[in-house]
mmCIF file of C-alpha atoms and ligand atoms in Angstrom:
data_model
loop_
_atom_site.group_PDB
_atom_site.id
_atom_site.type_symbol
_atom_site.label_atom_id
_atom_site.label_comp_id
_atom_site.label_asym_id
_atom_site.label_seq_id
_atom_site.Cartn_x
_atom_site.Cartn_y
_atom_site.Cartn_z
ATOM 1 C CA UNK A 648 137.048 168.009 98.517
ATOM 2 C CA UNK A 649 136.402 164.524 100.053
ATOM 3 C CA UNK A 650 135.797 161.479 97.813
ATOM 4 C CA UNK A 651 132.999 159.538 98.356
ATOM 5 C CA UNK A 652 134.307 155.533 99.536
ATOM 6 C CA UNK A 653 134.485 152.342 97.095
ATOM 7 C CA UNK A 654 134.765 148.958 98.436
ATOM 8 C CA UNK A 655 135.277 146.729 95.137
ATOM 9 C CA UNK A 656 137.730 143.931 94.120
ATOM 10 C CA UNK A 657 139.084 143.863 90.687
ATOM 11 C CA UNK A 658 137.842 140.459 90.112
ATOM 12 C CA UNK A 659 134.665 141.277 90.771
ATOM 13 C CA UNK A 660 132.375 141.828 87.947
ATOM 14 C CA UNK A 661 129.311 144.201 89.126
ATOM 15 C CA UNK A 662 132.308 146.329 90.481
ATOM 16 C CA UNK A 663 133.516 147.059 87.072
ATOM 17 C CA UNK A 664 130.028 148.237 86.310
ATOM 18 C CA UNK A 665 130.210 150.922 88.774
ATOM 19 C CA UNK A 666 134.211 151.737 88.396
ATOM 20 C CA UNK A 667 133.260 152.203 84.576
ATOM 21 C CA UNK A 668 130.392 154.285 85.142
ATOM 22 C CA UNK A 669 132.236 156.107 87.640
ATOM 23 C CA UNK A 670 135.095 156.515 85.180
ATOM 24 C CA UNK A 671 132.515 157.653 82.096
ATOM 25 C CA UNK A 672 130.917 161.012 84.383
ATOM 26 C CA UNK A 673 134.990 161.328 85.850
ATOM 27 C CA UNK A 674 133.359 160.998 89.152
ATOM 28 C CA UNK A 675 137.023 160.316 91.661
ATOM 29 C CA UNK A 676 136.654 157.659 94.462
ATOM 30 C CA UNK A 677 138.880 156.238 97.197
ATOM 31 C CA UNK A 678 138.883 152.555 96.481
ATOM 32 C CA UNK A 679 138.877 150.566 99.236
ATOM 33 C CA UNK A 680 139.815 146.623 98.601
ATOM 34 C CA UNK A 681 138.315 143.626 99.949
ATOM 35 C CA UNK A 682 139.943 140.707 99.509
ATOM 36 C CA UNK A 683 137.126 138.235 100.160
ATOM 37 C CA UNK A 684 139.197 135.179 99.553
ATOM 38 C CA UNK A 685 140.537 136.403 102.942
ATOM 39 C CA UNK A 686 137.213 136.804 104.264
ATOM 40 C CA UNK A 687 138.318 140.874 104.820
ATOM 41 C CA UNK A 688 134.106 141.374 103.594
ATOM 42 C CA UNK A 689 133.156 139.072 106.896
ATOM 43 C CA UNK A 690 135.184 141.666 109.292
ATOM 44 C CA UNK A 691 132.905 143.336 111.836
ATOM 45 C CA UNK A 692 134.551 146.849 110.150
ATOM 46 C CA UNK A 693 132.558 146.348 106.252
ATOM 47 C CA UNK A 694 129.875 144.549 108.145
ATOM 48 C CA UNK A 695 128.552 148.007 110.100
ATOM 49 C CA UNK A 696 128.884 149.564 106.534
ATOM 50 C CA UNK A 697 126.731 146.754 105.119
ATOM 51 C CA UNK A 698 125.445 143.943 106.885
ATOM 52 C CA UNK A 699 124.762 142.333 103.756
ATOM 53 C CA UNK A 700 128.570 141.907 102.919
ATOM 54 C CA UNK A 701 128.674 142.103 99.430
ATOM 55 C CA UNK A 702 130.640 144.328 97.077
ATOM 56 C CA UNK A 703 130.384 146.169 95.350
ATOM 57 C CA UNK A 704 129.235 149.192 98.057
ATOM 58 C CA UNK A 705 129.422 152.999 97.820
ATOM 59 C CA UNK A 706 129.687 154.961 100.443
ATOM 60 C CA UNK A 707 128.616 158.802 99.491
ATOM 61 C CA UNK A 708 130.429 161.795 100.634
ATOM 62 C CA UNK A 709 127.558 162.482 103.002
ATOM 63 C CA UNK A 710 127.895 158.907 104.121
ATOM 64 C CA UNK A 711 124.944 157.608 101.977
ATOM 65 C CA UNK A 712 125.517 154.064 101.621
ATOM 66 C CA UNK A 713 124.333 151.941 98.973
ATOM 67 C CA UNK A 714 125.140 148.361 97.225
ATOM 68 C CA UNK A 715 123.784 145.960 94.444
ATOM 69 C CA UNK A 716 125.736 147.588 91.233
ATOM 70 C CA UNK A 717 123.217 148.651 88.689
ATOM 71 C CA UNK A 718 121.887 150.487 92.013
ATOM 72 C CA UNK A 719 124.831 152.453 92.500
ATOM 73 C CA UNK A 720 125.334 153.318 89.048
ATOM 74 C CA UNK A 721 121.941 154.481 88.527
ATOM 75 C CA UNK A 722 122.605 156.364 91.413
ATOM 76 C CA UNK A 723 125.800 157.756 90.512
ATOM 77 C CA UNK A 724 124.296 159.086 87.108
ATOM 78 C CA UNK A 725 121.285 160.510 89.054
ATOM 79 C CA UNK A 726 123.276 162.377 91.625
ATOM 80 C CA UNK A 727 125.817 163.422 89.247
ATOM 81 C CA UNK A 728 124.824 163.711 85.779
ATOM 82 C CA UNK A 729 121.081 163.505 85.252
ATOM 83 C CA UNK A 730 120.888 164.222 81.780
ATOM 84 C CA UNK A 731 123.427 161.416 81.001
ATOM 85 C CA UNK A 732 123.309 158.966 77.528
ATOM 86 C CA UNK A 733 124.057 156.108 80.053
ATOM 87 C CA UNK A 734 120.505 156.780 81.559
ATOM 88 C CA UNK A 735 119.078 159.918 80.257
ATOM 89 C CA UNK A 736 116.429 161.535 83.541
ATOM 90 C CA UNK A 737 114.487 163.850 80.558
ATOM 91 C CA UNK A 738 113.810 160.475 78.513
ATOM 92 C CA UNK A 739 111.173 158.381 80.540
ATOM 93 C CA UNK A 740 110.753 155.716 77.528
ATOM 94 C CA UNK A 741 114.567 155.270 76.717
ATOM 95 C CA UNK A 742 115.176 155.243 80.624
ATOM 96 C CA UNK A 743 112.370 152.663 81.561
ATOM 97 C CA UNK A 744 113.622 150.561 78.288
ATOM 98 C CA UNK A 745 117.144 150.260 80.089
ATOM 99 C CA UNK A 746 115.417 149.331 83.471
ATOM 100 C CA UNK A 747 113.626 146.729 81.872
ATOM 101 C CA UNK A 748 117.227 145.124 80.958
ATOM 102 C CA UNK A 749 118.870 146.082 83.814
ATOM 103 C CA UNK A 750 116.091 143.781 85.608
ATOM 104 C CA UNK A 751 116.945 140.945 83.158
ATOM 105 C CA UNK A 752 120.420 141.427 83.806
ATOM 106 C CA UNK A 753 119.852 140.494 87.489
ATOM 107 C CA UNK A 754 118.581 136.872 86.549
ATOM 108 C CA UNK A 755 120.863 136.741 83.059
ATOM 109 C CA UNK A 756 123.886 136.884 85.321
ATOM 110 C CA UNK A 757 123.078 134.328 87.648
ATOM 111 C CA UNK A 758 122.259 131.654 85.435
ATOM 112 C CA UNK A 759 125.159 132.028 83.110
ATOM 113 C CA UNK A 760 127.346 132.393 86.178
ATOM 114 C CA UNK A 761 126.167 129.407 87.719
ATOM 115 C CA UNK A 762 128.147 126.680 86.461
ATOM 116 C CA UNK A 763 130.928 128.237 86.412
ATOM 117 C CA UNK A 764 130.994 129.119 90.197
ATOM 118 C CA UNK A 765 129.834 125.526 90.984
ATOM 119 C CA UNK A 766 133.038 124.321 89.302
ATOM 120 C CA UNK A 767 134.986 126.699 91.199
ATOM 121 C CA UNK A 768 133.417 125.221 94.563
ATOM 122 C CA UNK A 769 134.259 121.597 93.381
ATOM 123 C CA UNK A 770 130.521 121.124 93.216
ATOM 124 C CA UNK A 771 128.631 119.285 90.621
ATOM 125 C CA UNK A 772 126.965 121.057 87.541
ATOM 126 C CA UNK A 773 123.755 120.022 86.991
ATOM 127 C CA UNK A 774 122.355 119.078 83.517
ATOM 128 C CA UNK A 775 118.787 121.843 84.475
ATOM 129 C CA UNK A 776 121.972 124.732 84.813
ATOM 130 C CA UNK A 777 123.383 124.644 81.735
ATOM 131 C CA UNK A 778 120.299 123.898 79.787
ATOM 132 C CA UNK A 779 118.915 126.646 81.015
ATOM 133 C CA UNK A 780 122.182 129.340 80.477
ATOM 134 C CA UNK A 781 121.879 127.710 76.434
ATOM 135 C CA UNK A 782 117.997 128.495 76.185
ATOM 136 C CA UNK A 783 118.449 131.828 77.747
ATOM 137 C CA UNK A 784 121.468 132.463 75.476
ATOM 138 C CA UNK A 785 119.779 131.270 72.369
ATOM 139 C CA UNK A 786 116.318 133.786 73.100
ATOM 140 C CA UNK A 787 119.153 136.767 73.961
ATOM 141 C CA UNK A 788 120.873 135.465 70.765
ATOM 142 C CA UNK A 789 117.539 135.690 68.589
ATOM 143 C CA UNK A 790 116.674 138.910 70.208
ATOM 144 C CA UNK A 791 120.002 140.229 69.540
ATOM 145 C CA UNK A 792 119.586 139.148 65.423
ATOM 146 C CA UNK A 793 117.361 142.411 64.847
ATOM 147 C CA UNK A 794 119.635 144.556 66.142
ATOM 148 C CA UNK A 795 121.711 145.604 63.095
ATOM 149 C CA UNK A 796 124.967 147.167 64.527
ATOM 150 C CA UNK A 797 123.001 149.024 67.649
ATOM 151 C CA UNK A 798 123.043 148.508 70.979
ATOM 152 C CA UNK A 799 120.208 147.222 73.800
ATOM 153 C CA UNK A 800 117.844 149.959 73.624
ATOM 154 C CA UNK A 801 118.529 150.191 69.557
ATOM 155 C CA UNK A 802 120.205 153.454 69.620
ATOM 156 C CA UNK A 803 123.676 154.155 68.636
ATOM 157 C CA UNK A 804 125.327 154.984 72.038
ATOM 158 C CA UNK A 805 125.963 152.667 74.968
ATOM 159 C CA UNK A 806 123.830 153.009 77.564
ATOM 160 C CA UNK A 807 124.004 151.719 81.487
ATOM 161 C CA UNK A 808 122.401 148.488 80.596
ATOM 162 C CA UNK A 809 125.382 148.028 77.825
ATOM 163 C CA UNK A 810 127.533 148.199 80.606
ATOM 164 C CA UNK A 811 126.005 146.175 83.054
ATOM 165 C CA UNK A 812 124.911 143.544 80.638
ATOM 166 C CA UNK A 813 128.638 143.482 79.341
ATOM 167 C CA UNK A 814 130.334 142.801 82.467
ATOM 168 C CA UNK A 815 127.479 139.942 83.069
ATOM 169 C CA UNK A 816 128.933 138.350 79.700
ATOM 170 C CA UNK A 817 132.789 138.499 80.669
ATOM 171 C CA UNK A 818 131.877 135.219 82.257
ATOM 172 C CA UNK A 819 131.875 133.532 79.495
ATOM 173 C CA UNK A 820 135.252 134.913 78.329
ATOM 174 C CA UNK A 821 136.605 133.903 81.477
ATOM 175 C CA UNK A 822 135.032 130.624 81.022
ATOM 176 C CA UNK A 823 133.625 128.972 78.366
ATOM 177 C CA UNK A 824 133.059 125.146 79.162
ATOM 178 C CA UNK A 825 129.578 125.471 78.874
ATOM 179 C CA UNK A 826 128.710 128.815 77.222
ATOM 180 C CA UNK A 827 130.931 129.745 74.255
ATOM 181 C CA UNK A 828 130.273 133.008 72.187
ATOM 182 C CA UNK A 829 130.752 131.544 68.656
ATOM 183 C CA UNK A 830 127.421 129.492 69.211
ATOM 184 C CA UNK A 831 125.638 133.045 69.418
ATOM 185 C CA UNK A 832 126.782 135.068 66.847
ATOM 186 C CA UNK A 833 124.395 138.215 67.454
ATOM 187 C CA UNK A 834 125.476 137.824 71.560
ATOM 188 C CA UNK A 835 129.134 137.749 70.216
ATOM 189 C CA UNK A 836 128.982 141.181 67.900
ATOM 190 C CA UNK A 837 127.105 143.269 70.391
ATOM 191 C CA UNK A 838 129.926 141.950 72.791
ATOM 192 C CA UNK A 839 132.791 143.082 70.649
ATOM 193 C CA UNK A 840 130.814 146.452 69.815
ATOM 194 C CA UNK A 841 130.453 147.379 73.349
ATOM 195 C CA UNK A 842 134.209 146.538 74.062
ATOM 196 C CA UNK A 843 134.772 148.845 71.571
ATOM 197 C CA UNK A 844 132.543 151.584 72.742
ATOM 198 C CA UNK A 845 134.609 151.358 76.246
ATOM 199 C CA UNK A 846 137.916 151.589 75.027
ATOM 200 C CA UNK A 847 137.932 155.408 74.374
ATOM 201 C CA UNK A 848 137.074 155.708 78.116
ATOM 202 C CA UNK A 849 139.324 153.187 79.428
ATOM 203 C CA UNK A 850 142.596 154.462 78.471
ATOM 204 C CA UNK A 851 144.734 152.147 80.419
ATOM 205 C CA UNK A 852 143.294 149.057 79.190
ATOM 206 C CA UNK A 853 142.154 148.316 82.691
ATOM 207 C CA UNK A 854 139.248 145.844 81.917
ATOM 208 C CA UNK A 855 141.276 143.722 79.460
ATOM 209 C CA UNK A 856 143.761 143.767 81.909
ATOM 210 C CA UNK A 857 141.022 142.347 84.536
ATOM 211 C CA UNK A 858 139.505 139.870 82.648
ATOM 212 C CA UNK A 859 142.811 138.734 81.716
ATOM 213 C CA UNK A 860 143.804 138.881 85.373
ATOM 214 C CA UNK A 861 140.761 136.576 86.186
ATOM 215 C CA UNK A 862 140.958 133.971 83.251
ATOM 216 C CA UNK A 863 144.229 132.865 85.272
ATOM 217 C CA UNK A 864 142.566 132.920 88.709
ATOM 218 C CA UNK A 865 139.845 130.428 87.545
ATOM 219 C CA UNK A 866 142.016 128.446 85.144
ATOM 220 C CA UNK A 867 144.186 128.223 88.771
ATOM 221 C CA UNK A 868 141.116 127.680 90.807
ATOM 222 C CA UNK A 869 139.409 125.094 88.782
ATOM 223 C CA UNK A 870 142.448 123.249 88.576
ATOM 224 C CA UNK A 871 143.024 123.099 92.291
ATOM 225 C CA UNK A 872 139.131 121.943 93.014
ATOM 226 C CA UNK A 873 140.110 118.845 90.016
ATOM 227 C CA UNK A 874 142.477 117.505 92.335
ATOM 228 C CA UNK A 875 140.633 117.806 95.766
HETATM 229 N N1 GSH B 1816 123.674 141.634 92.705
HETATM 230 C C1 GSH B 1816 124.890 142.117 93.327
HETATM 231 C C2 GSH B 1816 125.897 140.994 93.386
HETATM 232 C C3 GSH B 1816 127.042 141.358 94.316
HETATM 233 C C4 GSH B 1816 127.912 140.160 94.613
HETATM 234 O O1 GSH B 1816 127.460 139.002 94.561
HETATM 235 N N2 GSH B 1816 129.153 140.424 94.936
HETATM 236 C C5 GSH B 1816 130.063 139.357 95.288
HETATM 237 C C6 GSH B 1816 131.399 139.615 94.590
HETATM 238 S S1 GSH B 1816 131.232 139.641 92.832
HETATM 239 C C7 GSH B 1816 130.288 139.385 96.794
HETATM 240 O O2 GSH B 1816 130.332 140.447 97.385
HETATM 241 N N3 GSH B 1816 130.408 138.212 97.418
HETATM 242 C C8 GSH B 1816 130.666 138.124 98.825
HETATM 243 C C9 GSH B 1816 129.499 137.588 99.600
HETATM 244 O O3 GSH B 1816 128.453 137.299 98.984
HETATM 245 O O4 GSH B 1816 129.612 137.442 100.792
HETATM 246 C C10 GSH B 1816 125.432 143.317 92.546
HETATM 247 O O5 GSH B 1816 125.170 143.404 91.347
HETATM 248 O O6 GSH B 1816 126.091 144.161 93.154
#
């Protein structure tokens, strides 16, 4: 039976969203790299399959072709397992509570992203930047005080916007100039919890393995755009 196509890079952090979720339903894929330090996401070849040139993108067995992660996984899930804990189709309350953080994931991850990739560029981070990551981070952190061992929608199970929401947050384990987990202890325990909850499906250790992978990259990177 064909596979439907992934074009991902390990690095990348909204492709471990949908490799996990893909992973979780057992759903196979033929992973297709794109090394976009080489620029292979600029090549006329990913460009017909999406103009935007982003990854990650999914390409469906029927050639159905999709891309912005929490898309594809919600996608995934739909086609696949409809009835899923990740992002149940028979639960319109639960399912609308994890698009309403799945939405504030979009805007979450860019700001506490921000500063890192300007230091990556060599550009300056501004003062507004990081202020804004710590107020966001100190409402999450509040937020995240009531929720007594659970997880974003307060039930006991991971769902989707766990996952998504997680990956947003290796940033800051990757690097934590500006943004350190042990100033938000709520942040930091729902963090640990849902590293936990993804262990029994990643056997191989794979996402440790990335974010370990990537900590060197950047501590590499950043240390190259010091001396430019
Ligand atoms: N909101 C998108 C973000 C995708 C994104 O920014 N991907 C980066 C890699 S992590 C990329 O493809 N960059 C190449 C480019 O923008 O040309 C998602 O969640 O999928």
């Amino acid at each position: 039976m064909s596979k439907p196509t992934f074009y991902f890079h390990p690095f990348s952090g909204p492709c471990r969203t949908v490799s996990t979720v893909a992973k979780i339903l057992n759903v196979e894929m033929e992973m297709k790299k794109l090394d976009l330090l080489t620029q292979e996401h600029l090549k006329p070849e990913f460009l017909k399959v999406n103009p935007f040139h982003k990854i990650p993108t999914f390409v469906d067995t029927d050639g159905f072709t999709i891309d912005e992660s929490r898309v594809i996984a919600m996608y995934l899930l739909q086609s696949r397992k409809p009835d899923s804990f990740l992002y149940p189709n028979n639960d319109l309350k639960k399912r609308t509570q994890i698009d309403r953080w799945l939405h504030y994931d979009i805007s979450f991850a860019t700001i506490i992203s921000t500063p890192m990739y300007c230091k990556f560029r060599g550009k300056p981070v501004q003062d507004h930047q990081v202020e804004q990551g710590k107020e966001t981070l100190k409402t999450l952190d509040g937020v995240m005080a009531s929720f007594g061992g659970k997880f974003l929608t307060g039930s006991d199970q991971i769902t989707l916007a766990d996952i998504a929401m997680y990956f947003s947050c290796n940033t800051m384990e990757i690097y934590s100039e500006y943004f350190k987990f042990d100033d938000y202890p709520n942040l930091k325990s729902w963090y640990q919890r849902v590293a936990e909850a993804l262990k029994q499906y990643d056997t191989e250790g794979e996402i440790p393995k990335a974010i370990e992978m990537i900590k060197q990259f950047a501590q590499q990177r950043m240390a190259e755009s010091a001396k430019q």
